[in-house]
Tab-separated table of C-alpha atoms and ligand atoms in Angstrom:
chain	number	residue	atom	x	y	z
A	218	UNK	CA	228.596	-92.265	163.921
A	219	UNK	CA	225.914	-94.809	162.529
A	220	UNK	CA	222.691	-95.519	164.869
A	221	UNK	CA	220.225	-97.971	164.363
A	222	UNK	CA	217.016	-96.396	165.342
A	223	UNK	CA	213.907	-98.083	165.566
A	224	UNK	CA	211.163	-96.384	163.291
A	225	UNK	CA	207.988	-98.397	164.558
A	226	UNK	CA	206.412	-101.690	165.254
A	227	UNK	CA	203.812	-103.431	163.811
A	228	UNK	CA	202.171	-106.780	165.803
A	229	UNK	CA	199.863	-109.740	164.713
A	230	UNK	CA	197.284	-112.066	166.930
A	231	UNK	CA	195.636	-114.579	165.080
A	232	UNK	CA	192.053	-114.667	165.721
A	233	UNK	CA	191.357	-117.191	167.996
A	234	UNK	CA	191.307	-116.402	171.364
A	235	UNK	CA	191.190	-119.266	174.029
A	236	UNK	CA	190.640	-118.126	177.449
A	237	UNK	CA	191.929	-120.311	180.396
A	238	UNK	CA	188.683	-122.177	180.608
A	239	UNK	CA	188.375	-122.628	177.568
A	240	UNK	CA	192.130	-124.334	176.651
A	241	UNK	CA	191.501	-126.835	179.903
A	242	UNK	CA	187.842	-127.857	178.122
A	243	UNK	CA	189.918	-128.080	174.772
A	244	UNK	CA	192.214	-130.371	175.736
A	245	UNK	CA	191.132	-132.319	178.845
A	246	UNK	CA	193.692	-130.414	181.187
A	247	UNK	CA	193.386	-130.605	184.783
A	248	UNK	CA	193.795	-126.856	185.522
A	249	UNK	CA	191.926	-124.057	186.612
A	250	UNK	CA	191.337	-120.266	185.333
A	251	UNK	CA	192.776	-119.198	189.011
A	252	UNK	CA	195.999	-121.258	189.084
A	253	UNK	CA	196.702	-120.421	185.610
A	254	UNK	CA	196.149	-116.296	186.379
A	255	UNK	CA	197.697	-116.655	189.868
A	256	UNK	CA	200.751	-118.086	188.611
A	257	UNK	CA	201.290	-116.926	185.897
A	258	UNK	CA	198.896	-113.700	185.142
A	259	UNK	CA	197.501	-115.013	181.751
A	260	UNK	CA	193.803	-115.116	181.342
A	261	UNK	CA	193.861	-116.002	177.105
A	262	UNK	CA	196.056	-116.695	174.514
A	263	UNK	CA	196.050	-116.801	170.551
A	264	UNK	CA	196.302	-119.963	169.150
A	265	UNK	CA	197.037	-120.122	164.923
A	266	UNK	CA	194.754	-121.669	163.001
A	267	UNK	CA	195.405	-124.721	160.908
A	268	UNK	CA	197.694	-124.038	157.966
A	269	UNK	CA	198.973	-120.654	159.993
A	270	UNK	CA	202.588	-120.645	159.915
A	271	UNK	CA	204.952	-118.435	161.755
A	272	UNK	CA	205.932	-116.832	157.904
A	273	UNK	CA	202.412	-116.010	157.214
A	274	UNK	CA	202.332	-113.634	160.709
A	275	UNK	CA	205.181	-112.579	160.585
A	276	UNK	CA	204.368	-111.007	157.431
A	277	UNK	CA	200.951	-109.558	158.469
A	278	UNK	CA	203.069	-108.473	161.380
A	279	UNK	CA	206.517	-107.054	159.345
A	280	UNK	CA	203.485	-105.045	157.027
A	281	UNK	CA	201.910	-103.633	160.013
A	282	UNK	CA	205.542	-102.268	161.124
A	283	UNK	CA	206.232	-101.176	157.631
A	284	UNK	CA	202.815	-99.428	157.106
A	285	UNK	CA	203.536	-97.610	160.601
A	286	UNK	CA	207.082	-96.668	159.755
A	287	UNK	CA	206.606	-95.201	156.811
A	288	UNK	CA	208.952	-97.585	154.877
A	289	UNK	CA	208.102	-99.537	151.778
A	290	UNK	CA	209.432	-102.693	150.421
A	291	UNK	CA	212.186	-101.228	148.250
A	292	UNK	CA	214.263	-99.632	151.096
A	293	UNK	CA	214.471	-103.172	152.963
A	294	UNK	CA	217.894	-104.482	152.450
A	295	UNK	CA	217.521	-106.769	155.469
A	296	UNK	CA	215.161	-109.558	157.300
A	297	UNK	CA	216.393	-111.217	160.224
A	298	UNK	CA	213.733	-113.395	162.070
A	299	UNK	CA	213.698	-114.787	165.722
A	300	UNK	CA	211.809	-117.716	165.746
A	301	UNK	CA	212.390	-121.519	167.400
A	302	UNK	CA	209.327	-122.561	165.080
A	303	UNK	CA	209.874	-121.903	162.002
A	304	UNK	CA	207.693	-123.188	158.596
A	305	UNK	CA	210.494	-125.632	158.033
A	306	UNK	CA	213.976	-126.584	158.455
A	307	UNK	CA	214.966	-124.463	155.467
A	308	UNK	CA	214.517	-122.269	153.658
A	309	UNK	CA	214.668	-119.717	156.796
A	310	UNK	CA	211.162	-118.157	157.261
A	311	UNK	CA	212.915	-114.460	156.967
A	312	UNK	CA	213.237	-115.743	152.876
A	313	UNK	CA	209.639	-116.089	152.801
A	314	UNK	CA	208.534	-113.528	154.630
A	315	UNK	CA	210.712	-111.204	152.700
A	316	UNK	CA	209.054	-112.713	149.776
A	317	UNK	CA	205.813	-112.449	150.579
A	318	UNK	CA	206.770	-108.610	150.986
A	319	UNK	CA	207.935	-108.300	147.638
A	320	UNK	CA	211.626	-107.253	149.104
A	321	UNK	CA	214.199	-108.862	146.231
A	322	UNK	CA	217.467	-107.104	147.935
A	323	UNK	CA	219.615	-107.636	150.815
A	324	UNK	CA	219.919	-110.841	152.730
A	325	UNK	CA	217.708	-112.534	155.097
A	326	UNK	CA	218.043	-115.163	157.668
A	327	UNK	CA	216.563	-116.577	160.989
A	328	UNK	CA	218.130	-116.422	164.283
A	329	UNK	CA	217.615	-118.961	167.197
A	330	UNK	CA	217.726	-118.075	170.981
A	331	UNK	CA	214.238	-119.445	171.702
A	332	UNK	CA	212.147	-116.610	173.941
A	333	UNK	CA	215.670	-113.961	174.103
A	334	UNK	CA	215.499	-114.200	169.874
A	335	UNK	CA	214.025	-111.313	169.541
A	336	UNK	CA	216.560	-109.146	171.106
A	337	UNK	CA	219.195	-111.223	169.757
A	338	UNK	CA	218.074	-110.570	166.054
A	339	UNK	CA	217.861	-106.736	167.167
A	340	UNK	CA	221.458	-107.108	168.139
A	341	UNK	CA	222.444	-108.457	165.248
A	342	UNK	CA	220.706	-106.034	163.104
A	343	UNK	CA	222.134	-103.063	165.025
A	344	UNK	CA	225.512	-104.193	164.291
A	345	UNK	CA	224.790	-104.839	160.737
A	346	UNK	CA	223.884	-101.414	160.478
A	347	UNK	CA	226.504	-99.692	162.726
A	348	UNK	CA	228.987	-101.798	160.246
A	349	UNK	CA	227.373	-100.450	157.303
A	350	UNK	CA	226.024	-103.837	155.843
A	351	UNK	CA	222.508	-102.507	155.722
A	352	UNK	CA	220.852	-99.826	156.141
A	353	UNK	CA	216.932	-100.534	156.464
A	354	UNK	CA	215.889	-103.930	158.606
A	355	UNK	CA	212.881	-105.592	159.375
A	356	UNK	CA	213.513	-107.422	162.467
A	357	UNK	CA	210.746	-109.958	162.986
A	358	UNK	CA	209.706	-112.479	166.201
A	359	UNK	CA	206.941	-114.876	164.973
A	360	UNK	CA	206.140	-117.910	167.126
A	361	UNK	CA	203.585	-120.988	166.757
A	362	UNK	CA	204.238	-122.556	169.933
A	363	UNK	CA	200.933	-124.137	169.565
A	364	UNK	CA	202.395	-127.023	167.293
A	365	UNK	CA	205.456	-128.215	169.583
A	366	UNK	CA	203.442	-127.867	172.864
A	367	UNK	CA	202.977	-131.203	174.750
A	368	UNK	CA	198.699	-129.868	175.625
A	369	UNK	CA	199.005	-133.464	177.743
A	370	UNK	CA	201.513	-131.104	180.075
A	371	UNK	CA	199.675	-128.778	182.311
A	372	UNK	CA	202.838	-127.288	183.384
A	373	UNK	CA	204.038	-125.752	180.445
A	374	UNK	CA	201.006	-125.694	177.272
A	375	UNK	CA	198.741	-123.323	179.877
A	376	UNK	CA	201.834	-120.470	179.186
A	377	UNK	CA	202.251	-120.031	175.617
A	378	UNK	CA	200.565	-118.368	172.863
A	379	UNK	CA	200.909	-117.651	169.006
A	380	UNK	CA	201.541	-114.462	167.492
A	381	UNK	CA	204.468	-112.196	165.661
A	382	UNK	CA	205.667	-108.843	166.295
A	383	UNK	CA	208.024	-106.725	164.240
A	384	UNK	CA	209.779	-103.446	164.427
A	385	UNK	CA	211.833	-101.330	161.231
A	386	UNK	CA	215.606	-100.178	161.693
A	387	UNK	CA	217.159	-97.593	159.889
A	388	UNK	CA	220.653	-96.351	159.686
A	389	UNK	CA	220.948	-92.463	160.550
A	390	UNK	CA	223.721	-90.418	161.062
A	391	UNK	CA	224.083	-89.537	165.087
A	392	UNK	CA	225.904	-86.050	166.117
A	393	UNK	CA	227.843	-87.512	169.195
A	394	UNK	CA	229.982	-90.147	169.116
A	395	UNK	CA	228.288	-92.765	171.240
A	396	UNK	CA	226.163	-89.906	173.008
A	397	UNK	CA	223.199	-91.828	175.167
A	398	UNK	CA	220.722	-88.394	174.284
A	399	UNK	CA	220.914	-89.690	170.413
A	400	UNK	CA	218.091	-91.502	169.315
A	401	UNK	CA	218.449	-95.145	168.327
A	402	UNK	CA	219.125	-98.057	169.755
A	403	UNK	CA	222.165	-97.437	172.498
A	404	UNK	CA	223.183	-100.826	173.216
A	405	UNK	CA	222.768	-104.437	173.508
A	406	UNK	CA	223.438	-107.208	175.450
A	407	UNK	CA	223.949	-111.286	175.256
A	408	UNK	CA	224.644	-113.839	177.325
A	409	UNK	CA	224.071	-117.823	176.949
A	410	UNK	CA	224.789	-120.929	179.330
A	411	UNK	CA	224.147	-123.817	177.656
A	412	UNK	CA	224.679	-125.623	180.738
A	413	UNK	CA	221.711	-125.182	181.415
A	414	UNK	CA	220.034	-126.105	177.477
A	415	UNK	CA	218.088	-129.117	179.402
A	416	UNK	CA	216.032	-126.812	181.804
A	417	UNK	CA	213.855	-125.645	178.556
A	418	UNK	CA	214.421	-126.837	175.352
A	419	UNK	CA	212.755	-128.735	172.613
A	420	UNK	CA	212.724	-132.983	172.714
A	421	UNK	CA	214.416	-133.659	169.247
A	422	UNK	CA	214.339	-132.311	166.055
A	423	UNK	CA	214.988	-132.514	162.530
A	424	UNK	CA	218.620	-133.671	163.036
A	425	UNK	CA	217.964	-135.986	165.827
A	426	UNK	CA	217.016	-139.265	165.685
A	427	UNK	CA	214.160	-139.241	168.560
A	428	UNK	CA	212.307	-137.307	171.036
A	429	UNK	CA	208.947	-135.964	170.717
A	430	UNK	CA	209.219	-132.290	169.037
A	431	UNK	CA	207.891	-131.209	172.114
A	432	UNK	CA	208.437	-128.757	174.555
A	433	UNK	CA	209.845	-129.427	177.743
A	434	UNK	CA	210.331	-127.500	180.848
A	435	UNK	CA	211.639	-127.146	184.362
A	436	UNK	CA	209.533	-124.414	185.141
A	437	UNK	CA	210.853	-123.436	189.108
A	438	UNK	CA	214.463	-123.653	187.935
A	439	UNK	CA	213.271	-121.550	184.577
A	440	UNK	CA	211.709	-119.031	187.441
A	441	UNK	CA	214.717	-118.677	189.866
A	442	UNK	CA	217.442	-118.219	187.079
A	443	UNK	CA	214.700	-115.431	185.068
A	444	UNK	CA	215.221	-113.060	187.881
A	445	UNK	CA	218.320	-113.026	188.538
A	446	UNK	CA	219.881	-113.297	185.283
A	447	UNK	CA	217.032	-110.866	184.061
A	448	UNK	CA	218.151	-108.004	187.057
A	449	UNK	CA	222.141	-108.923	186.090
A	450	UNK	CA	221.581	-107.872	182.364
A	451	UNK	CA	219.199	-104.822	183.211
A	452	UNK	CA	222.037	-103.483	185.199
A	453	UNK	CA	224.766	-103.744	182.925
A	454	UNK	CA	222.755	-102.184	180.043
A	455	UNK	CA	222.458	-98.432	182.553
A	456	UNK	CA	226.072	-99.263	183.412
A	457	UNK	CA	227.036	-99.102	179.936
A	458	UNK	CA	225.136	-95.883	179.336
A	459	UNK	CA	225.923	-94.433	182.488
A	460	UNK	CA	221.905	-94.412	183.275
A	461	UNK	CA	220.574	-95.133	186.322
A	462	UNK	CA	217.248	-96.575	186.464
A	463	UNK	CA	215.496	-93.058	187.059
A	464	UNK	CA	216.102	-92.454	183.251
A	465	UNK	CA	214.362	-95.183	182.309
A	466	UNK	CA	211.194	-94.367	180.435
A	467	UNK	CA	209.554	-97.351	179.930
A	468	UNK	CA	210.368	-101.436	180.165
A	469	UNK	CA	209.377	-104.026	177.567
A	470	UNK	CA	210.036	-107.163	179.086
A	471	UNK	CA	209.737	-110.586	177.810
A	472	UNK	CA	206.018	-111.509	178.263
A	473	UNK	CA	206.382	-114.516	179.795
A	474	UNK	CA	205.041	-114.503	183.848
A	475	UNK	CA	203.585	-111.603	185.247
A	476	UNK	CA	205.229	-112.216	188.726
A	477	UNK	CA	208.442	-112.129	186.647
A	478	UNK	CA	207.659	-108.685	185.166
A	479	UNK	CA	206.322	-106.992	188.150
A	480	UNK	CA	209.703	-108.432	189.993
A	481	UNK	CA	212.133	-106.204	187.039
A	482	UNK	CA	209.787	-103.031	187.663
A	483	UNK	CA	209.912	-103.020	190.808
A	484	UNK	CA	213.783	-103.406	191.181
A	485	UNK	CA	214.112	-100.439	188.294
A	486	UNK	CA	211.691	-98.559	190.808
A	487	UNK	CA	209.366	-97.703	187.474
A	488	UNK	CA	205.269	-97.181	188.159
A	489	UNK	CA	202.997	-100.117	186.997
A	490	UNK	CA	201.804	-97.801	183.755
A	491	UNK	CA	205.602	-97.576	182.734
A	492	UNK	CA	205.975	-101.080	182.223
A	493	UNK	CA	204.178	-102.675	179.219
A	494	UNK	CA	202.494	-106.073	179.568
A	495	UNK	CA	200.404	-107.991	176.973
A	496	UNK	CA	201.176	-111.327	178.867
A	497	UNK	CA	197.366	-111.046	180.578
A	498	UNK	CA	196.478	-111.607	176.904
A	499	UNK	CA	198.948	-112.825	174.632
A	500	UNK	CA	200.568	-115.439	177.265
A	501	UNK	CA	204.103	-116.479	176.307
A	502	UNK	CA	204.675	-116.112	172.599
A	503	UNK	CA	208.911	-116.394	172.728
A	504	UNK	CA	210.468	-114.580	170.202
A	505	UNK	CA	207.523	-112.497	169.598
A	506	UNK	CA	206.620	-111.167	172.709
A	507	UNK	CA	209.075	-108.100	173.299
A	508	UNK	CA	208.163	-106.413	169.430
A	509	UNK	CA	204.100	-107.487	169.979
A	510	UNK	CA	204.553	-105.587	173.126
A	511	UNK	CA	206.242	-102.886	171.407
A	512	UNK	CA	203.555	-102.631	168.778
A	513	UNK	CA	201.187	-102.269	171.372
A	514	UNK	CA	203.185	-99.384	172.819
A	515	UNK	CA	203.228	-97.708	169.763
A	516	UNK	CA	199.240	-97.982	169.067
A	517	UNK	CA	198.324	-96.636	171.949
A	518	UNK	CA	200.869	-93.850	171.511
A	519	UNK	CA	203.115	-94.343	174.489
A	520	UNK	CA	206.266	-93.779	173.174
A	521	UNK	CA	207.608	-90.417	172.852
A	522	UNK	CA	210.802	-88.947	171.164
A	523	UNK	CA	213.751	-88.823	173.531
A	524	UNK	CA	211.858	-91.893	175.654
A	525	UNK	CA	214.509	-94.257	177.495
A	526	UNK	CA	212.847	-97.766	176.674
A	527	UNK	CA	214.423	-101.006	177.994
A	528	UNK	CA	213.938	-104.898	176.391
A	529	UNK	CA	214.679	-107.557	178.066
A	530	UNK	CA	214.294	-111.514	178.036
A	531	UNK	CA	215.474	-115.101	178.786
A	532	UNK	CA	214.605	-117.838	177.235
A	533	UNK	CA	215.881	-121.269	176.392
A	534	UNK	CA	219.341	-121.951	176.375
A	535	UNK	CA	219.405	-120.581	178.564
A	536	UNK	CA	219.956	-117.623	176.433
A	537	UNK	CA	219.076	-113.905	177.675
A	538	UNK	CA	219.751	-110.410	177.480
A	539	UNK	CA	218.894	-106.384	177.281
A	540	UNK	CA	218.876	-103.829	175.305
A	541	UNK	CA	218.466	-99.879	175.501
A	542	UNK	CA	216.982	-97.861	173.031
A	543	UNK	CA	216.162	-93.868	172.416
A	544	UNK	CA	213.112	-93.666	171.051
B	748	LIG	N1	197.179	-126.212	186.749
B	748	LIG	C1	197.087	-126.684	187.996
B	748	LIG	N2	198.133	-127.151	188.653
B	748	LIG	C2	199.321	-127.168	188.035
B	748	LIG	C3	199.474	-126.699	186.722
B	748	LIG	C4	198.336	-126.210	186.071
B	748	LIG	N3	198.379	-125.725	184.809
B	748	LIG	N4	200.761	-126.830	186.359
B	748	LIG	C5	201.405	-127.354	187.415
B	748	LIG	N5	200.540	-127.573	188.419
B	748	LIG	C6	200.800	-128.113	189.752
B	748	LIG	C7	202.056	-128.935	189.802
B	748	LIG	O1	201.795	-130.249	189.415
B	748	LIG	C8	202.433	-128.815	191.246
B	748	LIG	O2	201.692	-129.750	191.976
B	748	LIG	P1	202.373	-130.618	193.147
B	748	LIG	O3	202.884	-129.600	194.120
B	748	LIG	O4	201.253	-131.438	193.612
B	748	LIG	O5	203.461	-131.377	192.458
B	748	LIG	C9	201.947	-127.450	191.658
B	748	LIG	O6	201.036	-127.039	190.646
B	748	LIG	C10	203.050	-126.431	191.806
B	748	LIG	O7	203.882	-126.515	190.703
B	748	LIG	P2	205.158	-125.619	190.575
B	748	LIG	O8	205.863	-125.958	189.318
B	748	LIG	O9	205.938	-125.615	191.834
B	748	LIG	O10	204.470	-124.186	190.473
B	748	LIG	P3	205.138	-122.788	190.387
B	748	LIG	O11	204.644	-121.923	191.458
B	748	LIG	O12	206.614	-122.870	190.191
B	748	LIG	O13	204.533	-122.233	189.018
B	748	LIG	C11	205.180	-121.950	186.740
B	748	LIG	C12	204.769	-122.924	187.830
B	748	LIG	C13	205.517	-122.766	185.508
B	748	LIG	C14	204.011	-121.021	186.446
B	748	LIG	C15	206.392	-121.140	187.222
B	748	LIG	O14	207.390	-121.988	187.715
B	748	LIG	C16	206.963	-120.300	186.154
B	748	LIG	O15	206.353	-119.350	185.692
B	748	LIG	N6	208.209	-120.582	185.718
B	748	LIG	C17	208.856	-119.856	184.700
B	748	LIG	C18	208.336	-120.359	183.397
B	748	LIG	C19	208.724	-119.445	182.282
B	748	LIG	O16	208.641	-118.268	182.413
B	748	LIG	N7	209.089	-120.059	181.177
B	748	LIG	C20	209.384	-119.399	179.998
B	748	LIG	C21	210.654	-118.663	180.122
B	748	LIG	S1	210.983	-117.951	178.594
């Protein structure tokens, strides 16, 4: 049996780092460094500088992962990108990005499920693999946020953040026939509503004929559906595996409120140092969040072989889900 199993992560912040004080003096906002953290738990973000696109870190980001891994540009035979802001309408930003990495085989496309893209593109790429359509993928999240924030709304341009995160998949051949000890990715889970697309979505587009571009959000409806949905799809992930949540090794959630986060490890019963959070620093940076986090992890050395570790988001759409991974 084919596994997908994730060979390392790579991350990308681009240099400029506004602090809470900083982003209110920036942009006239009536806010303060203790709402923001209280709320929320972020204290800075990254914002891209002009001319930054999300292709350009999710590049730095994909070579980080690469470098890490061990892979080079010749056994990539697949880019799939989460991202909700992409350079342009098309080409996709995975075609650039696997340009700028010199990769001339496979395919490469972007996926959409705003802040769950990242685990949706995983998904995606794990079944390409378990299906045999490739057998090495770069699976990117790279976010500029900062260019369809409204920075005139205090309630939703004090949460995000730029950045890009990627991890490396390969195919390898597992002894046991779905056994959960295997390393790899174990499985994955998706969910949308779209009744609820108006709750956090984007005000027009490129297809539409109006709105703004800009982000808009119901923030307390946002919160209340996060944890629940959030605890629903962490659950069915163990079920799936037959886990409970003592085998869980470590959680990367979604990055996007730290009252959020400590909610999911406290209901999988894990210790503060087993859950991974970069949202202190990074903010909210969608689709990039979960691999940032993960390249983090793997800086600092966390993971270990045979490690349970759990992703998990929501995001516009609504859109969320989980999934479980060997390391
Ligand atoms: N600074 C100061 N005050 C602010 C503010 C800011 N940046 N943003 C909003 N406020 C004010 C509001 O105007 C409101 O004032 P009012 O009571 O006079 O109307 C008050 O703070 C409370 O607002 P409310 O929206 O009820 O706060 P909250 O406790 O729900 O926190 C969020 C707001 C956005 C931090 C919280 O709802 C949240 O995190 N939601 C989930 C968002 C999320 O995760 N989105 C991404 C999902 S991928």
């Amino acid at each position: 049996m084919i596994r997908s199993r994730i060979l390392s992560a790579g991350g990308y912040l681009p240099a400029d780092v506004v602090s809470n004080d900083e982003l209110a003096r920036r942009y006239g906002l009536d806010t303060s460094d203790a709402w923001i953290r209280e709320r929320s738990g972020i204290g800075q973000r990254h914002l891209a500088a002009p001319g930054e696109t999300s292709s350009a870190m999710g590049t730095a980001a994909a070579r980080q992962a690469m470098e890490r891994a061990g892979v080079a540009a010749g056994e990539i035979d697949a880019v799939i990108v989460a991202t909700a802001t992409p350079d342009s309408s098309f080409p996709a930003t995975a075609v650039r990005i696997q340009a700028s990495l010199g990769i001339t085989r496979g395919f490469a496309f972007d996926v959409l499920a705003a802040c769950t893209g990242f685990v949706y593109a995983l998904s995606v790429a794990d079944s390409m693999i378990r299906g045999g359509s490739a057998r090495c993928a770069l699976v990117i999240g790279t976010e500029t946020y900062s260019r369809i924030l409204d920075w005139t709304d205090r309630g939703s341009c004090v949460l995000f953040g730029d950045g890009a995160g990627a991890v490396v998949l390969r195919a390898e051949e597992g002894e046991a026939r779905g056994g959960a000890a295997q390393r790899g990715i174990l499985s994955t889970h998706l969910h949308a509503d779209g009744r609820h697309a108006d709750i956090l979505h984007v005000e027009g587009g490129p297809g539409s004929t109006g709105g703004t571009g800009l982000l808009r959000m119901a923030g307390r409806e946002v919160f209340k559906h996060a944890v629940t949905k959030l605890a629903a799809v962490v659950d069915e992930a163990l079920a799936a595996n037959g886990l409970g949540r003592e085998d869980i090794s470590w959680l990367v959630p979604h990055q996007a409120n730290i009252r959020i986060i400590d909610a999911m490890g406290k209901k999988l019963g894990l210790p503060p140092e087993r859950v991974v959070v970069t949202v202190d620093r990074h903010a909210n940076t969608s689709a990039a969040s979960i691999p940032l986090a993960m390249a983090e992890a793997v800086a600092a050395g966390k993971f270990k072989p045979g490690d349970l570790v759990l992703l998990e988001a929501i995001g516009g759409g609504l859109t969320w889900g989980s999934a479980l991974a060997r390391w």
